[in-house]
Short mmCIF file of the C-alpha atoms (twelve columns), coordinates in Angstrom:
data_MODEL
# 
_entry.id   MODEL 
# 
loop_
_atom_site.group_PDB 
_atom_site.id 
_atom_site.type_symbol 
_atom_site.label_atom_id 
_atom_site.label_alt_id 
_atom_site.label_comp_id 
_atom_site.label_asym_id 
_atom_site.label_seq_id 
_atom_site.Cartn_x 
_atom_site.Cartn_y 
_atom_site.Cartn_z 
_atom_site.pdbx_PDB_model_num 
ATOM 1   C CA . UNK A 1   -60.856 11.127  -49.690 1 
ATOM 2   C CA . UNK A 2   -58.421 8.427   -50.596 1 
ATOM 3   C CA . UNK A 3   -56.056 7.302   -47.790 1 
ATOM 4   C CA . UNK A 4   -52.634 6.117   -48.938 1 
ATOM 5   C CA . UNK A 5   -51.246 3.113   -47.071 1 
ATOM 6   C CA . UNK A 6   -48.074 3.810   -44.950 1 
ATOM 7   C CA . UNK A 7   -45.002 2.210   -46.424 1 
ATOM 8   C CA . UNK A 8   -43.227 -0.512  -44.453 1 
ATOM 9   C CA . UNK A 9   -39.935 1.393   -44.515 1 
ATOM 10  C CA . UNK A 10  -41.568 4.588   -43.240 1 
ATOM 11  C CA . UNK A 11  -43.347 2.747   -40.413 1 
ATOM 12  C CA . UNK A 12  -40.142 0.985   -39.357 1 
ATOM 13  C CA . UNK A 13  -38.225 4.253   -39.361 1 
ATOM 14  C CA . UNK A 14  -40.848 6.007   -37.229 1 
ATOM 15  C CA . UNK A 15  -40.915 3.088   -34.796 1 
ATOM 16  C CA . UNK A 16  -37.141 3.083   -34.330 1 
ATOM 17  C CA . UNK A 17  -37.076 6.837   -33.828 1 
ATOM 18  C CA . UNK A 18  -39.840 6.583   -31.237 1 
ATOM 19  C CA . UNK A 19  -38.016 3.853   -29.379 1 
ATOM 20  C CA . UNK A 20  -34.808 5.855   -29.453 1 
ATOM 21  C CA . UNK A 21  -36.560 8.829   -27.898 1 
ATOM 22  C CA . UNK A 22  -38.588 7.146   -25.173 1 
ATOM 23  C CA . UNK A 23  -36.960 3.836   -24.283 1 
ATOM 24  C CA . UNK A 24  -33.857 3.744   -22.018 1 
ATOM 25  C CA . UNK A 25  -32.567 0.675   -23.779 1 
ATOM 26  C CA . UNK A 26  -33.818 -1.901  -26.268 1 
ATOM 27  C CA . UNK A 27  -32.234 -4.904  -27.860 1 
ATOM 28  C CA . UNK A 28  -31.007 -4.425  -31.421 1 
ATOM 29  C CA . UNK A 29  -32.077 -6.924  -34.069 1 
ATOM 30  C CA . UNK A 30  -29.910 -9.998  -34.357 1 
ATOM 31  C CA . UNK A 31  -29.106 -9.171  -37.967 1 
ATOM 32  C CA . UNK A 32  -29.429 -5.395  -38.267 1 
ATOM 33  C CA . UNK A 33  -29.602 -3.935  -41.722 1 
ATOM 34  C CA . UNK A 34  -26.937 -1.497  -42.865 1 
ATOM 35  C CA . UNK A 35  -27.642 2.175   -43.295 1 
ATOM 36  C CA . UNK A 36  -29.403 4.645   -41.034 1 
ATOM 37  C CA . UNK A 37  -30.870 1.902   -38.813 1 
ATOM 38  C CA . UNK A 38  -27.412 0.485   -38.127 1 
ATOM 39  C CA . UNK A 39  -26.064 3.948   -37.321 1 
ATOM 40  C CA . UNK A 40  -28.914 4.635   -34.907 1 
ATOM 41  C CA . UNK A 41  -28.372 1.370   -33.061 1 
ATOM 42  C CA . UNK A 42  -24.626 2.035   -32.858 1 
ATOM 43  C CA . UNK A 43  -25.290 5.454   -31.371 1 
ATOM 44  C CA . UNK A 44  -27.724 4.055   -28.803 1 
ATOM 45  C CA . UNK A 45  -25.250 1.333   -27.858 1 
ATOM 46  C CA . UNK A 46  -22.569 3.944   -27.153 1 
ATOM 47  C CA . UNK A 47  -24.722 6.120   -24.901 1 
ATOM 48  C CA . UNK A 48  -27.045 3.625   -23.185 1 
ATOM 49  C CA . UNK A 49  -25.735 2.108   -19.902 1 
ATOM 50  C CA . UNK A 50  -27.738 -1.075  -20.417 1 
ATOM 51  C CA . UNK A 51  -25.548 -1.983  -23.387 1 
ATOM 52  C CA . UNK A 52  -22.192 -1.063  -21.830 1 
ATOM 53  C CA . UNK A 53  -22.313 -1.993  -18.158 1 
ATOM 54  C CA . UNK A 54  -20.952 -5.460  -17.504 1 
ATOM 55  C CA . UNK A 55  -22.507 -6.986  -14.431 1 
ATOM 56  C CA . UNK A 56  -20.689 -9.919  -12.941 1 
ATOM 57  C CA . UNK A 57  -23.521 -11.105 -10.742 1 
ATOM 58  C CA . UNK A 58  -21.672 -13.904 -9.014  1 
ATOM 59  C CA . UNK A 59  -17.893 -13.892 -9.043  1 
ATOM 60  C CA . UNK A 60  -17.624 -17.162 -7.217  1 
ATOM 61  C CA . UNK A 61  -17.551 -19.182 -10.425 1 
ATOM 62  C CA . UNK A 62  -16.686 -16.430 -12.911 1 
ATOM 63  C CA . UNK A 63  -13.839 -17.186 -15.280 1 
ATOM 64  C CA . UNK A 64  -14.279 -14.450 -17.877 1 
ATOM 65  C CA . UNK A 65  -11.409 -12.107 -18.688 1 
ATOM 66  C CA . UNK A 66  -13.606 -9.074  -19.294 1 
ATOM 67  C CA . UNK A 67  -13.327 -5.535  -17.954 1 
ATOM 68  C CA . UNK A 68  -15.151 -5.633  -14.638 1 
ATOM 69  C CA . UNK A 69  -14.598 -2.067  -13.485 1 
ATOM 70  C CA . UNK A 70  -18.304 -1.225  -13.778 1 
ATOM 71  C CA . UNK A 71  -19.412 -4.456  -12.145 1 
ATOM 72  C CA . UNK A 72  -22.197 -4.542  -9.585  1 
ATOM 73  C CA . UNK A 73  -20.794 -6.569  -6.688  1 
ATOM 74  C CA . UNK A 74  -23.973 -7.610  -4.957  1 
ATOM 75  C CA . UNK A 75  -22.531 -10.579 -3.085  1 
ATOM 76  C CA . UNK A 76  -20.799 -10.058 0.255   1 
ATOM 77  C CA . UNK A 77  -19.305 -13.534 0.583   1 
ATOM 78  C CA . UNK A 78  -16.890 -14.413 -2.208  1 
ATOM 79  C CA . UNK A 79  -14.543 -16.572 -0.171  1 
ATOM 80  C CA . UNK A 80  -12.349 -18.665 -2.461  1 
ATOM 81  C CA . UNK A 81  -13.462 -16.795 -5.592  1 
ATOM 82  C CA . UNK A 82  -11.410 -17.149 -8.790  1 
ATOM 83  C CA . UNK A 83  -10.568 -13.595 -9.917  1 
ATOM 84  C CA . UNK A 84  -7.177  -14.029 -11.563 1 
ATOM 85  C CA . UNK A 85  -6.144  -11.628 -14.364 1 
ATOM 86  C CA . UNK A 86  -9.234  -9.422  -14.046 1 
ATOM 87  C CA . UNK A 87  -9.277  -5.668  -14.490 1 
ATOM 88  C CA . UNK A 88  -10.739 -4.310  -11.244 1 
ATOM 89  C CA . UNK A 89  -9.361  -0.797  -11.356 1 
ATOM 90  C CA . UNK A 90  -11.293 1.536   -9.017  1 
ATOM 91  C CA . UNK A 91  -13.736 -1.265  -8.176  1 
ATOM 92  C CA . UNK A 92  -15.667 -0.922  -4.917  1 
ATOM 93  C CA . UNK A 93  -15.133 -4.132  -2.955  1 
ATOM 94  C CA . UNK A 94  -15.588 -2.598  0.495   1 
ATOM 95  C CA . UNK A 95  -16.701 -5.035  3.194   1 
ATOM 96  C CA . UNK A 96  -16.714 -8.140  0.964   1 
ATOM 97  C CA . UNK A 97  -15.413 -11.480 2.257   1 
ATOM 98  C CA . UNK A 98  -12.639 -12.483 -0.141  1 
ATOM 99  C CA . UNK A 99  -10.716 -14.855 2.091   1 
ATOM 100 C CA . UNK A 100 -8.620  -17.353 0.086   1 
ATOM 101 C CA . UNK A 101 -9.636  -15.660 -3.180  1 
ATOM 102 C CA . UNK A 102 -7.235  -15.888 -6.109  1 
ATOM 103 C CA . UNK A 103 -6.241  -12.388 -7.272  1 
ATOM 104 C CA . UNK A 104 -3.092  -13.423 -9.131  1 
ATOM 105 C CA . UNK A 105 -2.268  -10.801 -11.782 1 
ATOM 106 C CA . UNK A 106 -5.347  -8.646  -11.039 1 
ATOM 107 C CA . UNK A 107 -5.236  -4.876  -11.578 1 
ATOM 108 C CA . UNK A 108 -6.703  -3.269  -8.442  1 
ATOM 109 C CA . UNK A 109 -5.315  0.202   -8.995  1 
ATOM 110 C CA . UNK A 110 -7.289  2.701   -6.927  1 
ATOM 111 C CA . UNK A 111 -9.761  0.038   -5.783  1 
ATOM 112 C CA . UNK A 112 -11.668 0.311   -2.512  1 
ATOM 113 C CA . UNK A 113 -10.951 -2.715  -0.327  1 
ATOM 114 C CA . UNK A 114 -11.631 -1.091  3.037   1 
ATOM 115 C CA . UNK A 115 -12.472 -3.651  5.698   1 
ATOM 116 C CA . UNK A 116 -12.196 -6.595  3.290   1 
ATOM 117 C CA . UNK A 117 -11.349 -10.061 4.596   1 
ATOM 118 C CA . UNK A 118 -8.355  -11.215 2.532   1 
ATOM 119 C CA . UNK A 119 -6.979  -13.857 4.872   1 
ATOM 120 C CA . UNK A 120 -5.001  -16.423 2.923   1 
ATOM 121 C CA . UNK A 121 -5.757  -14.718 -0.397  1 
ATOM 122 C CA . UNK A 122 -3.365  -15.095 -3.328  1 
ATOM 123 C CA . UNK A 123 -2.382  -11.564 -4.377  1 
ATOM 124 C CA . UNK A 124 0.753   -12.522 -6.297  1 
ATOM 125 C CA . UNK A 125 1.789   -9.756  -8.691  1 
ATOM 126 C CA . UNK A 126 -1.319  -7.654  -8.010  1 
ATOM 127 C CA . UNK A 127 -1.197  -3.900  -8.718  1 
ATOM 128 C CA . UNK A 128 -2.689  -2.115  -5.676  1 
ATOM 129 C CA . UNK A 129 -1.291  1.335   -6.437  1 
ATOM 130 C CA . UNK A 130 -3.301  3.941   -4.551  1 
ATOM 131 C CA . UNK A 131 -5.795  1.348   -3.290  1 
ATOM 132 C CA . UNK A 132 -7.741  1.809   -0.053  1 
ATOM 133 C CA . UNK A 133 -6.811  -1.095  2.210   1 
ATOM 134 C CA . UNK A 134 -7.777  0.498   5.517   1 
ATOM 135 C CA . UNK A 135 -8.680  -2.150  8.074   1 
ATOM 136 C CA . UNK A 136 -8.009  -5.023  5.661   1 
ATOM 137 C CA . UNK A 137 -7.256  -8.435  7.146   1 
ATOM 138 C CA . UNK A 138 -4.268  -9.795  5.213   1 
ATOM 139 C CA . UNK A 139 -3.140  -12.436 7.679   1 
ATOM 140 C CA . UNK A 140 -1.446  -15.255 5.819   1 
ATOM 141 C CA . UNK A 141 -2.026  -13.637 2.418   1 
ATOM 142 C CA . UNK A 142 0.558   -14.063 -0.347  1 
ATOM 143 C CA . UNK A 143 1.653   -10.569 -1.420  1 
ATOM 144 C CA . UNK A 144 4.711   -11.623 -3.412  1 
ATOM 145 C CA . UNK A 145 5.637   -8.923  -5.933  1 
ATOM 146 C CA . UNK A 146 2.616   -6.751  -5.080  1 
ATOM 147 C CA . UNK A 147 2.743   -3.032  -5.894  1 
ATOM 148 C CA . UNK A 148 1.345   -1.045  -2.955  1 
ATOM 149 C CA . UNK A 149 2.737   2.340   -3.960  1 
ATOM 150 C CA . UNK A 150 0.705   5.046   -2.259  1 
ATOM 151 C CA . UNK A 151 -1.773  2.532   -0.847  1 
ATOM 152 C CA . UNK A 152 -3.705  3.326   2.341   1 
ATOM 153 C CA . UNK A 153 -3.096  0.540   4.863   1 
ATOM 154 C CA . UNK A 154 -4.152  2.195   8.127   1 
ATOM 155 C CA . UNK A 155 -5.348  -0.449  10.563  1 
ATOM 156 C CA . UNK A 156 -4.529  -3.338  8.219   1 
ATOM 157 C CA . UNK A 157 -3.423  -6.659  9.699   1 
ATOM 158 C CA . UNK A 158 -0.417  -8.105  7.870   1 
ATOM 159 C CA . UNK A 159 0.651   -10.671 10.439  1 
ATOM 160 C CA . UNK A 160 2.116   -13.709 8.699   1 
ATOM 161 C CA . UNK A 161 1.697   -12.188 5.232   1 
ATOM 162 C CA . UNK A 162 4.338   -12.869 2.581   1 
ATOM 163 C CA . UNK A 163 5.668   -9.471  1.496   1 
ATOM 164 C CA . UNK A 164 8.661   -10.636 -0.533  1 
ATOM 165 C CA . UNK A 165 9.512   -8.038  -3.177  1 
ATOM 166 C CA . UNK A 166 6.513   -5.848  -2.299  1 
ATOM 167 C CA . UNK A 167 6.606   -2.168  -3.260  1 
ATOM 168 C CA . UNK A 168 5.294   -0.035  -0.367  1 
ATOM 169 C CA . UNK A 169 6.693   3.283   -1.571  1 
ATOM 170 C CA . UNK A 170 4.836   6.160   0.138   1 
ATOM 171 C CA . UNK A 171 2.294   3.695   1.539   1 
ATOM 172 C CA . UNK A 172 0.353   4.784   4.628   1 
ATOM 173 C CA . UNK A 173 1.027   2.129   7.266   1 
ATOM 174 C CA . UNK A 174 0.255   4.250   10.309  1 
ATOM 175 C CA . UNK A 175 -0.512  2.009   13.267  1 
ATOM 176 C CA . UNK A 176 -0.360  -1.183  11.169  1 
ATOM 177 C CA . UNK A 177 0.426   -4.467  12.931  1 
ATOM 178 C CA . UNK A 178 3.660   -5.703  11.327  1 
ATOM 179 C CA . UNK A 179 4.851   -7.724  14.306  1 
ATOM 180 C CA . UNK A 180 7.088   -10.545 13.147  1 
ATOM 181 C CA . UNK A 181 6.494   -9.736  9.472   1 
ATOM 182 C CA . UNK A 182 9.298   -10.488 7.010   1 
ATOM 183 C CA . UNK A 183 10.071  -7.132  5.401   1 
ATOM 184 C CA . UNK A 184 13.510  -8.082  4.137   1 
ATOM 185 C CA . UNK A 185 14.290  -6.172  0.947   1 
ATOM 186 C CA . UNK A 186 10.874  -4.489  0.893   1 
ATOM 187 C CA . UNK A 187 10.564  -1.043  -0.733  1 
ATOM 188 C CA . UNK A 188 9.391   1.347   2.016   1 
ATOM 189 C CA . UNK A 189 10.768  4.660   0.770   1 
ATOM 190 C CA . UNK A 190 8.757   7.639   2.096   1 
ATOM 191 C CA . UNK A 191 6.290   5.249   3.752   1 
ATOM 192 C CA . UNK A 192 4.334   6.413   6.806   1 
ATOM 193 C CA . UNK A 193 5.064   3.883   9.544   1 
ATOM 194 C CA . UNK A 194 4.097   6.122   12.444  1 
ATOM 195 C CA . UNK A 195 3.197   4.050   15.521  1 
ATOM 196 C CA . UNK A 196 3.320   0.814   13.488  1 
ATOM 197 C CA . UNK A 197 4.119   -2.384  15.384  1 
ATOM 198 C CA . UNK A 198 7.394   -3.708  13.966  1 
ATOM 199 C CA . UNK A 199 8.273   -5.930  16.914  1 
ATOM 200 C CA . UNK A 200 10.477  -8.812  15.733  1 
ATOM 201 C CA . UNK A 201 10.052  -7.678  12.109  1 
ATOM 202 C CA . UNK A 202 12.906  -8.468  9.719   1 
ATOM 203 C CA . UNK A 203 13.928  -5.308  7.885   1 
ATOM 204 C CA . UNK A 204 17.204  -6.645  6.501   1 
ATOM 205 C CA . UNK A 205 17.989  -4.823  3.252   1 
ATOM 206 C CA . UNK A 206 14.704  -2.889  3.341   1 
ATOM 207 C CA . UNK A 207 14.666  0.434   1.473   1 
ATOM 208 C CA . UNK A 208 13.510  3.046   4.001   1 
ATOM 209 C CA . UNK A 209 14.774  6.340   2.567   1 
ATOM 210 C CA . UNK A 210 12.588  9.195   3.791   1 
ATOM 211 C CA . UNK A 211 10.242  6.901   5.766   1 
ATOM 212 C CA . UNK A 212 8.503   8.192   8.905   1 
ATOM 213 C CA . UNK A 213 9.034   5.813   11.837  1 
ATOM 214 C CA . UNK A 214 8.022   8.222   14.596  1 
ATOM 215 C CA . UNK A 215 7.015   6.424   17.771  1 
ATOM 216 C CA . UNK A 216 7.785   2.945   16.421  1 
ATOM 217 C CA . UNK A 217 9.145   0.236   18.722  1 
ATOM 218 C CA . UNK A 218 12.190  -1.192  16.959  1 
ATOM 219 C CA . UNK A 219 13.732  -2.889  19.971  1 
ATOM 220 C CA . UNK A 220 15.945  -5.736  18.812  1 
ATOM 221 C CA . UNK A 221 15.066  -5.198  15.147  1 
ATOM 222 C CA . UNK A 222 17.626  -6.169  12.519  1 
ATOM 223 C CA . UNK A 223 18.433  -3.060  10.458  1 
ATOM 224 C CA . UNK A 224 21.947  -4.100  9.472   1 
ATOM 225 C CA . UNK A 225 22.947  -2.508  6.177   1 
ATOM 226 C CA . UNK A 226 19.564  -0.812  5.760   1 
ATOM 227 C CA . UNK A 227 19.406  2.492   3.888   1 
ATOM 228 C CA . UNK A 228 17.851  4.906   6.404   1 
ATOM 229 C CA . UNK A 229 18.868  8.181   4.812   1 
ATOM 230 C CA . UNK A 230 16.557  11.008  5.882   1 
ATOM 231 C CA . UNK A 231 14.402  8.681   7.997   1 
ATOM 232 C CA . UNK A 232 12.435  10.209  10.869  1 
ATOM 233 C CA . UNK A 233 13.086  8.051   13.941  1 
ATOM 234 C CA . UNK A 234 12.113  10.620  16.566  1 
ATOM 235 C CA . UNK A 235 11.512  8.969   19.932  1 
ATOM 236 C CA . UNK A 236 11.945  5.449   18.517  1 
ATOM 237 C CA . UNK A 237 12.972  2.591   20.788  1 
ATOM 238 C CA . UNK A 238 16.094  1.073   19.217  1 
ATOM 239 C CA . UNK A 239 17.232  -0.863  22.288  1 
ATOM 240 C CA . UNK A 240 19.474  -3.766  21.230  1 
ATOM 241 C CA . UNK A 241 18.796  -2.957  17.548  1 
ATOM 242 C CA . UNK A 242 21.330  -4.130  14.974  1 
ATOM 243 C CA . UNK A 243 22.315  -1.035  12.964  1 
ATOM 244 C CA . UNK A 244 25.687  -2.222  11.714  1 
ATOM 245 C CA . UNK A 245 26.640  -0.627  8.394   1 
ATOM 246 C CA . UNK A 246 23.246  1.125   8.256   1 
ATOM 247 C CA . UNK A 247 23.151  4.428   6.378   1 
ATOM 248 C CA . UNK A 248 21.726  7.063   8.753   1 
ATOM 249 C CA . UNK A 249 22.841  10.089  6.761   1 
ATOM 250 C CA . UNK A 250 20.535  13.055  7.576   1 
ATOM 251 C CA . UNK A 251 18.318  10.766  9.678   1 
ATOM 252 C CA . UNK A 252 16.505  12.206  12.691  1 
ATOM 253 C CA . UNK A 253 17.376  10.204  15.815  1 
ATOM 254 C CA . UNK A 254 16.197  12.853  18.266  1 
ATOM 255 C CA . UNK A 255 15.300  11.248  21.599  1 
ATOM 256 C CA . UNK A 256 15.836  7.643   20.440  1 
ATOM 257 C CA . UNK A 257 16.835  4.880   22.821  1 
ATOM 258 C CA . UNK A 258 20.103  3.348   21.624  1 
ATOM 259 C CA . UNK A 259 20.994  1.404   24.742  1 
ATOM 260 C CA . UNK A 260 22.776  -1.843  23.789  1 
ATOM 261 C CA . UNK A 261 22.366  -0.982  20.102  1 
ATOM 262 C CA . UNK A 262 25.119  -1.866  17.650  1 
ATOM 263 C CA . UNK A 263 26.013  0.976   15.254  1 
ATOM 264 C CA . UNK A 264 29.442  -0.286  14.236  1 
ATOM 265 C CA . UNK A 265 30.192  0.917   10.695  1 
ATOM 266 C CA . UNK A 266 26.975  2.956   10.525  1 
ATOM 267 C CA . UNK A 267 26.997  6.208   8.529   1 
ATOM 268 C CA . UNK A 268 26.101  9.102   10.854  1 
ATOM 269 C CA . UNK A 269 26.811  12.024  8.523   1 
ATOM 270 C CA . UNK A 270 24.551  14.980  9.431   1 
ATOM 271 C CA . UNK A 271 22.526  12.667  11.677  1 
ATOM 272 C CA . UNK A 272 20.469  14.410  14.395  1 
ATOM 273 C CA . UNK A 273 21.389  12.743  17.679  1 
ATOM 274 C CA . UNK A 274 20.262  15.332  20.238  1 
ATOM 275 C CA . UNK A 275 18.503  13.633  23.134  1 
ATOM 276 C CA . UNK A 276 19.530  10.132  22.046  1 
ATOM 277 C CA . UNK A 277 20.143  7.793   24.982  1 
ATOM 278 C CA . UNK A 278 22.945  5.261   25.087  1 
ATOM 279 C CA . UNK A 279 24.905  3.165   27.573  1 
ATOM 280 C CA . UNK A 280 28.217  1.355   27.817  1 
ATOM 281 C CA . UNK A 281 26.826  -1.534  25.786  1 
ATOM 282 C CA . UNK A 282 26.109  0.776   22.843  1 
ATOM 283 C CA . UNK A 283 28.624  0.306   20.021  1 
ATOM 284 C CA . UNK A 284 29.340  3.469   18.021  1 
ATOM 285 C CA . UNK A 285 31.293  3.844   14.780  1 
ATOM 286 C CA . UNK A 286 34.931  4.199   15.937  1 
ATOM 287 C CA . UNK A 287 35.383  7.521   14.116  1 
ATOM 288 C CA . UNK A 288 32.443  9.092   15.974  1 
ATOM 289 C CA . UNK A 289 32.784  7.498   19.412  1 
ATOM 290 C CA . UNK A 290 35.000  10.185  21.031  1 
ATOM 291 C CA . UNK A 291 32.866  13.044  19.685  1 
ATOM 292 C CA . UNK A 292 29.636  11.502  20.972  1 
ATOM 293 C CA . UNK A 293 31.266  10.848  24.331  1 
ATOM 294 C CA . UNK A 294 32.173  14.515  24.752  1 
ATOM 295 C CA . UNK A 295 28.715  15.613  23.611  1 
ATOM 296 C CA . UNK A 296 26.940  13.456  26.173  1 
ATOM 297 C CA . UNK A 297 25.944  13.781  29.820  1 
ATOM 298 C CA . UNK A 298 24.954  11.073  32.269  1 
ATOM 299 C CA . UNK A 299 21.296  10.996  33.265  1 
ATOM 300 C CA . UNK A 300 20.951  11.726  36.993  1 
ATOM 301 C CA . UNK A 301 17.974  9.360   37.274  1 
ATOM 302 C CA . UNK A 302 19.647  6.528   35.319  1 
ATOM 303 C CA . UNK A 303 23.289  5.987   36.277  1 
ATOM 304 C CA . UNK A 304 25.220  4.517   33.369  1 
ATOM 305 C CA . UNK A 305 22.805  5.940   30.785  1 
ATOM 306 C CA . UNK A 306 23.944  8.963   28.777  1 
ATOM 307 C CA . UNK A 307 22.134  11.545  26.675  1 
ATOM 308 C CA . UNK A 308 23.616  13.240  23.612  1 
ATOM 309 C CA . UNK A 309 23.445  17.006  24.061  1 
ATOM 310 C CA . UNK A 310 22.240  19.312  21.251  1 
ATOM 311 C CA . UNK A 311 25.742  20.710  20.747  1 
ATOM 312 C CA . UNK A 312 29.281  19.863  21.773  1 
ATOM 313 C CA . UNK A 313 29.781  20.767  25.407  1 
ATOM 314 C CA . UNK A 314 29.212  17.717  27.549  1 
ATOM 315 C CA . UNK A 315 31.255  17.427  30.710  1 
ATOM 316 C CA . UNK A 316 34.966  17.647  30.012  1 
ATOM 317 C CA . UNK A 317 36.419  14.195  30.205  1 
ATOM 318 C CA . UNK A 318 39.374  12.408  28.771  1 
ATOM 319 C CA . UNK A 319 38.920  11.010  25.279  1 
ATOM 320 C CA . UNK A 320 37.714  7.436   25.573  1 
ATOM 321 C CA . UNK A 321 37.083  4.839   22.891  1 
ATOM 322 C CA . UNK A 322 33.505  3.723   23.447  1 
# 
C-alpha cells in the first residue's frame, strides 16, 4: 500500500490545534502568518492569563506607565518606590512597606492598603475613593488634593499629614488619631468621626454637614464659621471651643459640654440642646440667650454650671442677657 506524505500545511495546522487544546499558554511566532493561524493565536491571547497578566516583579525601579491592576506584588519592602501615574485600581497592597513612596497622580480606587506603612509618602492628587486604609500609617504623608470619598480609615494614623484640599466625604474615620492635624477647609460631609481624636485639630472652614462626631473631644477646637448642619455631636466635649458664626442648624448637641464655649453669631435653628451644659463664660447668640436661660437649671453638684432642659420650663427667673 502506498503511503502519501503529510503536507507541511496539514502538519502545522494539526500541531497548532493540539497546542491550543493541551497547552495553557505558548508563545506565538514572531512573524505570524495571516489567516486561520493568526485568528487562533489572537483567540488564545484573549483567553490565556499568561498573555494578559502584567507582573511588575519589582516596583522599586519600575517606571512603566502600564495597567498594573493584575500585578503580583511579591515584595513587602518598597520603601521609596517610584509609582507615579500608575493605575492601581483594586490592587492588593496590604502589609507592604511603602514609606516615602511616590504615588503622585496614582489611581488607587478601591485598593487594599490595610496596615501599609505610608510614612512620608507623596500621595498628591491620588484617587483613594473607597480604598481600605484601615490601620495605615500616614504620619508626615503629603495628601494634598487626595480624594478619600468613602474610604475606610479606621485606626489610621494621620498625625502631621498634609490634608489640604482632601475630600473625606463619607469616609470612615472612627477612632482615628487626628490630634493636631490641619483639617482647615477639608471636605468631611457625612464622615464617621466617632471617637476620633481631634485634639488641637484645625477645622476652620471644614465642611462637616451630616458628619457623626459622637464622643469626640473637641475641647478648644476652632470651629468658627464651620458648616455643622445636621451634625451629630452627642456627648461631645466642646469646652472653650470657638463656634462663632458656625451653622448648627438641625445639629444634635444633646449632652454636650459648652462651658466657656463661644457661640456668638452661631445658627441654632432646630438645634437639639437638651442636656447641654454651659456656664457663665459661655457666650450664646444674643437672640437665643434669654430662651436658653429660661430653659436651663443649675446642676446641684456643680454650682455655676447649668443644663438645658428638654423643653421650656426651667426655674422662673428674670430675663437676663447671658
